[in-house]
Amino acid sequence: MLESQSPGTAAQKNISKIQIILDRRLREAIERDSFKAQLQNELTMPCVEEVCIQEQFPFFPPLASAMPTQWTRTGLFSNVKKGERRILKNEILEGRSDYRVRMSGEELDMYDNDVFLHAVQLAQGLSVGEPVYFERAAFLRAIGRGSDLSAESYCRLHESIERLASATIFVDANSGGETFRLIDKLKWGQENNYWIMMDPMVVSLFANSYLAFIDMEIRLRLKSPLSKYLQNYISGHSIGVHRVAWESLRKWSGSRGRARDFKTRALPPALRELEGVGVIEQWCIRDEVVNWTRIAHAKSKRRS
C-alpha cells in the first residue's frame, strides 16, 4: 500500500521546481540583455575603415630607368677609379648646398649606378614590400656585361649589390631630412637567382619626386664612367642650353685628378661621347664654364 504525500511536501516540491525555472529564465534574460548591450555598442561605435594606400614605383618611358633629379647633382654615384674606392663614415658628398647628402659605407661608382638603374627598371610598378626577382646572367646582359659571364663577373655583380644594400644615405634638404638604404633586403640562392627588396623610403622618393629619365639604350653605348655621370646630370635638366662651372662637375663627379687635367683631358672626350650618341650638341669649354645644348630624345614629343 502506497503512502500518500502530505500536502505540505508536495507544495514544497512544486515551489522548488518553480524556483529552478525562474532561475533559468533569469539567467537567460541576463544573457540576452548582455548580448543586446554588446550589439548596441557595436552599432553605436563609429565605423572607421583603415585604408592603406601603398606607394609603388612609377612606370618609366620604354628602355628608360630613372633617378630623383636631386640625386643627379650629387656625388652619390661617382667617377671612382679602380683601386681608389674609399670607406665613408657619415661623410658629406659633393653636391649642391640646398640638398646635402651624407653617406656611410663603401663609395658607389658608375658600375654600382648601372646595377641600381637596372634594379629600378625591374621594380617598376611594384609596391612597398614587393620583391624583385632576377637571374644574374640575364641581369649582366641587361647592363651590357653579357659578353663576360665568368665567375669574376658574377662576383663583381654580387659585390655591387651588397654595396647598394649596405650603404646608408642621409639627406638634409631645406624641407627636412631622411635616411635610407638603396636596397633594403637581399637574398640569393644556389640556382644563380637573386631576390631584392627596395627600401620603402626609396620607393616613396621615386613615387613623389621629380625624376630624371635615363635612356638605358644610350647608356649601353657609353664607355667612359665620366660620360655616364654626365648623362645622369644632363638628364636631370631641361632641353636646351645649359651652363655650369666645370670645377663643380669635377667635384660632383668624384674626379680626383688635377683640375687642369679634368678640364683638358677628361671632360672633352666625355662630352664628345655624349655628342656622338645624341645627348648633347654645340658644347664648348670657355674659361671656367662649360656649355652644351641638351637635345630632345628622338622619341620625345617635347622639343623645347
GROMACS .gro file of C-alpha atoms in nm, residues 6-204:
model
  199
    6SER     CA    1   0.133   1.524   0.265
    7PRO     CA    2   0.002   1.845   0.110
    8GLY     CA    3   0.294   2.037   0.259
    9THR     CA    4   0.561   1.816   0.100
   10ALA     CA    5   0.400   1.833  -0.247
   11ALA     CA    6   0.373   2.208  -0.226
   12GLN     CA    7   0.741   2.236  -0.128
   13LYS     CA    8   0.847   2.032  -0.431
   14ASN     CA    9   0.637   2.247  -0.662
   15ILE     CA   10   0.794   2.561  -0.520
   16SER     CA   11   1.145   2.417  -0.579
   17LYS     CA   12   1.064   2.336  -0.944
   18ILE     CA   13   0.922   2.682  -0.997
   19GLN     CA   14   1.234   2.836  -0.842
   20ILE     CA   15   1.461   2.636  -1.075
   21ILE     CA   16   1.261   2.750  -1.376
   22LEU     CA   17   1.266   3.111  -1.257
   23ASP     CA   18   1.643   3.099  -1.202
   24ARG     CA   19   1.698   2.958  -1.552
   25ARG     CA   20   1.473   3.221  -1.707
   26LEU     CA   21   1.658   3.492  -1.514
   27ARG     CA   22   1.996   3.372  -1.640
   28GLU     CA   23   1.865   3.362  -1.997
   29ALA     CA   24   1.729   3.714  -1.957
   30ILE     CA   25   2.064   3.837  -1.825
   31GLU     CA   26   2.245   3.674  -2.118
   32ARG     CA   27   2.000   3.829  -2.365
   33ASP     CA   28   2.046   4.172  -2.208
   34SER     CA   29   2.423   4.132  -2.220
   35PHE     CA   30   2.419   4.027  -2.585
   36LYS     CA   31   2.178   4.310  -2.667
   37ALA     CA   32   2.408   4.561  -2.500
   38GLN     CA   33   2.707   4.424  -2.693
   39LEU     CA   34   2.523   4.459  -3.022
   40GLN     CA   35   2.410   4.808  -2.928
   41ASN     CA   36   2.769   4.910  -2.855
   42GLU     CA   37   2.887   4.777  -3.191
   43LEU     CA   38   2.608   4.962  -3.371
   44THR     CA   39   2.676   5.292  -3.199
   45MET     CA   40   3.057   5.264  -3.227
   46PRO     CA   41   3.199   5.486  -3.506
   47CYS     CA   42   3.291   5.274  -3.804
   48VAL     CA   43   3.646   5.356  -3.908
   49GLU     CA   44   3.780   5.166  -4.205
   50GLU     CA   45   4.157   5.170  -4.224
   51VAL     CA   46   4.265   5.230  -4.580
   52CYS     CA   47   4.627   5.152  -4.651
   53ILE     CA   48   4.742   5.307  -4.976
   54GLN     CA   49   5.079   5.158  -5.061
   55GLU     CA   50   5.318   5.363  -5.268
   56GLN     CA   51   5.472   5.198  -5.570
   57PHE     CA   52   5.747   5.254  -5.820
   58PRO     CA   53   5.618   5.454  -6.117
   59PHE     CA   54   5.643   5.330  -6.474
   60PHE     CA   55   5.910   5.488  -6.694
   61PRO     CA   56   5.927   5.553  -7.068
   62PRO     CA   57   6.032   5.245  -7.272
   63LEU     CA   58   6.401   5.150  -7.235
   64ALA     CA   59   6.448   5.411  -6.962
   65SER     CA   60   6.545   5.398  -6.598
   66ALA     CA   61   6.535   5.691  -6.358
   67MET     CA   62   6.676   5.864  -6.054
   68PRO     CA   63   6.537   6.151  -5.847
   69THR     CA   64   6.660   6.470  -6.012
   70GLN     CA   65   6.833   6.584  -5.693
   71TRP     CA   66   7.049   6.270  -5.692
   72THR     CA   67   7.193   6.354  -6.034
   73ARG     CA   68   7.350   6.668  -5.887
   74THR     CA   69   7.546   6.493  -5.613
   75GLY     CA   70   7.836   6.252  -5.582
   76LEU     CA   71   7.614   5.964  -5.468
   77PHE     CA   72   7.739   5.764  -5.768
   78SER     CA   73   8.078   5.895  -5.868
   79ASN     CA   74   8.364   5.855  -6.113
   80VAL     CA   75   8.580   5.641  -5.882
   81LYS     CA   76   8.885   5.487  -6.046
   82LYS     CA   77   8.975   5.124  -5.986
   83GLY     CA   78   9.159   5.079  -5.658
   84GLU     CA   79   9.053   5.421  -5.521
   85ARG     CA   80   8.725   5.322  -5.356
   86ARG     CA   81   8.706   5.459  -5.001
   87ILE     CA   82   8.511   5.358  -4.692
   88LEU     CA   83   8.299   5.654  -4.588
   89LYS     CA   84   8.169   5.727  -4.240
   90ASN     CA   85   7.891   5.984  -4.235
   91GLU     CA   86   8.079   6.180  -4.500
   92ILE     CA   87   7.922   6.474  -4.682
   93LEU     CA   88   7.918   6.406  -5.056
   94GLU     CA   89   7.987   6.676  -5.309
   95GLY     CA   90   7.672   6.842  -5.438
   96ARG     CA   91   7.451   7.147  -5.426
   97SER     CA   92   7.419   7.336  -5.099
   98ASP     CA   93   7.038   7.308  -5.091
   99TYR     CA   94   7.044   6.926  -5.096
  100ARG     CA   95   7.317   6.785  -4.876
  101VAL     CA   96   7.383   6.411  -4.890
  102ARG     CA   97   7.584   6.219  -4.631
  103MET     CA   98   7.682   5.857  -4.665
  104SER     CA   99   7.827   5.572  -4.461
  105GLY     CA  100   7.963   5.268  -4.641
  106GLU     CA  101   8.177   5.191  -4.945
  107GLU     CA  102   8.185   5.454  -5.216
  108LEU     CA  103   7.949   5.383  -5.505
  109ASP     CA  104   8.089   5.407  -5.857
  110MET     CA  105   7.928   5.413  -6.201
  111TYR     CA  106   7.917   5.031  -6.219
  112ASP     CA  107   7.711   5.038  -5.900
  113ASN     CA  108   7.498   5.304  -6.067
  114ASP     CA  109   7.435   5.075  -6.366
  115VAL     CA  110   7.332   4.795  -6.130
  116PHE     CA  111   7.100   5.023  -5.935
  117LEU     CA  112   6.942   5.168  -6.250
  118HIS     CA  113   6.856   4.822  -6.383
  119ALA     CA  114   6.721   4.712  -6.043
  120VAL     CA  115   6.495   5.018  -6.057
  121GLN     CA  116   6.381   4.917  -6.406
  122LEU     CA  117   6.284   4.574  -6.273
  123ALA     CA  118   6.097   4.733  -5.981
  124GLN     CA  119   5.859   4.937  -6.199
  125GLY     CA  120   5.501   4.905  -6.079
  126LEU     CA  121   5.593   4.721  -5.758
  127SER     CA  122   5.463   4.840  -5.423
  128VAL     CA  123   5.649   4.869  -5.094
  129GLY     CA  124   5.741   4.521  -4.972
  130GLU     CA  125   5.715   4.350  -5.311
  131PRO     CA  126   6.037   4.171  -5.409
  132VAL     CA  127   6.231   4.191  -5.734
  133TYR     CA  128   6.350   3.857  -5.873
  134PHE     CA  129   6.624   3.818  -6.134
  135GLU     CA  130   6.881   3.572  -6.265
  136ARG     CA  131   7.237   3.703  -6.258
  137ALA     CA  132   7.330   3.619  -6.620
  138ALA     CA  133   7.021   3.798  -6.752
  139PHE     CA  134   7.100   4.094  -6.526
  140LEU     CA  135   7.455   4.121  -6.660
  141ARG     CA  136   7.329   4.109  -7.018
  142ALA     CA  137   7.086   4.390  -6.942
  143ILE     CA  138   7.363   4.622  -6.820
  144GLY     CA  139   7.591   4.546  -7.114
  145ARG     CA  140   7.816   4.288  -6.946
  146GLY     CA  141   7.673   3.982  -7.120
  147SER     CA  142   7.992   3.907  -7.312
  148ASP     CA  143   8.168   3.813  -6.988
  149LEU     CA  144   7.973   3.565  -6.777
  150SER     CA  145   8.277   3.447  -6.585
  151ALA     CA  146   8.297   3.376  -6.213
  152GLU     CA  147   8.481   3.705  -6.173
  153SER     CA  148   8.200   3.896  -6.343
  154TYR     CA  149   7.938   3.727  -6.123
  155CYS     CA  150   8.145   3.813  -5.816
  156ARG     CA  151   8.166   4.177  -5.922
  157LEU     CA  152   7.788   4.192  -5.960
  158HIS     CA  153   7.733   4.035  -5.619
  159GLU     CA  154   7.975   4.275  -5.451
  160SER     CA  155   7.798   4.569  -5.614
  161ILE     CA  156   7.457   4.456  -5.490
  162GLU     CA  157   7.600   4.414  -5.140
  163ARG     CA  158   7.741   4.769  -5.151
  164LEU     CA  159   7.400   4.904  -5.251
  165ALA     CA  160   7.238   4.708  -4.966
  166SER     CA  161   7.489   4.816  -4.701
  167ALA     CA  162   7.535   5.186  -4.782
  168THR     CA  163   7.336   5.420  -4.558
  169ILE     CA  164   7.227   5.750  -4.709
  170PHE     CA  165   7.136   6.064  -4.512
  171VAL     CA  166   6.970   6.357  -4.688
  172ASP     CA  167   6.945   6.707  -4.541
  173ALA     CA  168   6.728   6.936  -4.756
  174ASN     CA  169   6.561   7.272  -4.699
  175SER     CA  170   6.229   7.094  -4.645
  176GLY     CA  171   6.362   6.837  -4.395
  177GLY     CA  172   6.566   6.518  -4.396
  178GLU     CA  173   6.556   6.143  -4.432
  179THR     CA  174   6.774   5.834  -4.415
  180PHE     CA  175   6.754   5.513  -4.615
  181ARG     CA  176   6.938   5.232  -4.789
  182LEU     CA  177   6.916   5.189  -5.164
  183ILE     CA  178   6.834   4.818  -5.125
  184ASP     CA  179   6.650   4.713  -4.810
  185LYS     CA  180   6.681   4.333  -4.825
  186LEU     CA  181   6.887   4.090  -5.027
  187LYS     CA  182   6.873   3.714  -5.073
  188TRP     CA  183   7.037   3.478  -5.320
  189GLY     CA  184   7.025   3.106  -5.387
  190GLN     CA  185   7.231   2.826  -5.538
  191GLU     CA  186   7.048   2.847  -5.871
  192ASN     CA  187   7.200   3.188  -5.954
  193ASN     CA  188   6.875   3.363  -5.863
  194TYR     CA  189   6.851   3.683  -5.662
  195TRP     CA  190   6.573   3.838  -5.458
  196ILE     CA  191   6.595   4.203  -5.355
  197MET     CA  192   6.354   4.443  -5.189
  198MET     CA  193   6.388   4.817  -5.239
  199ASP     CA  194   6.394   5.041  -4.933
  200PRO     CA  195   6.044   5.183  -4.862
  201MET     CA  196   6.192   5.534  -4.850
  202VAL     CA  197   6.341   5.485  -5.197
  203VAL     CA  198   6.001   5.373  -5.328
  204SER     CA  199   5.846   5.684  -5.173
   0.00000   0.00000   0.00000
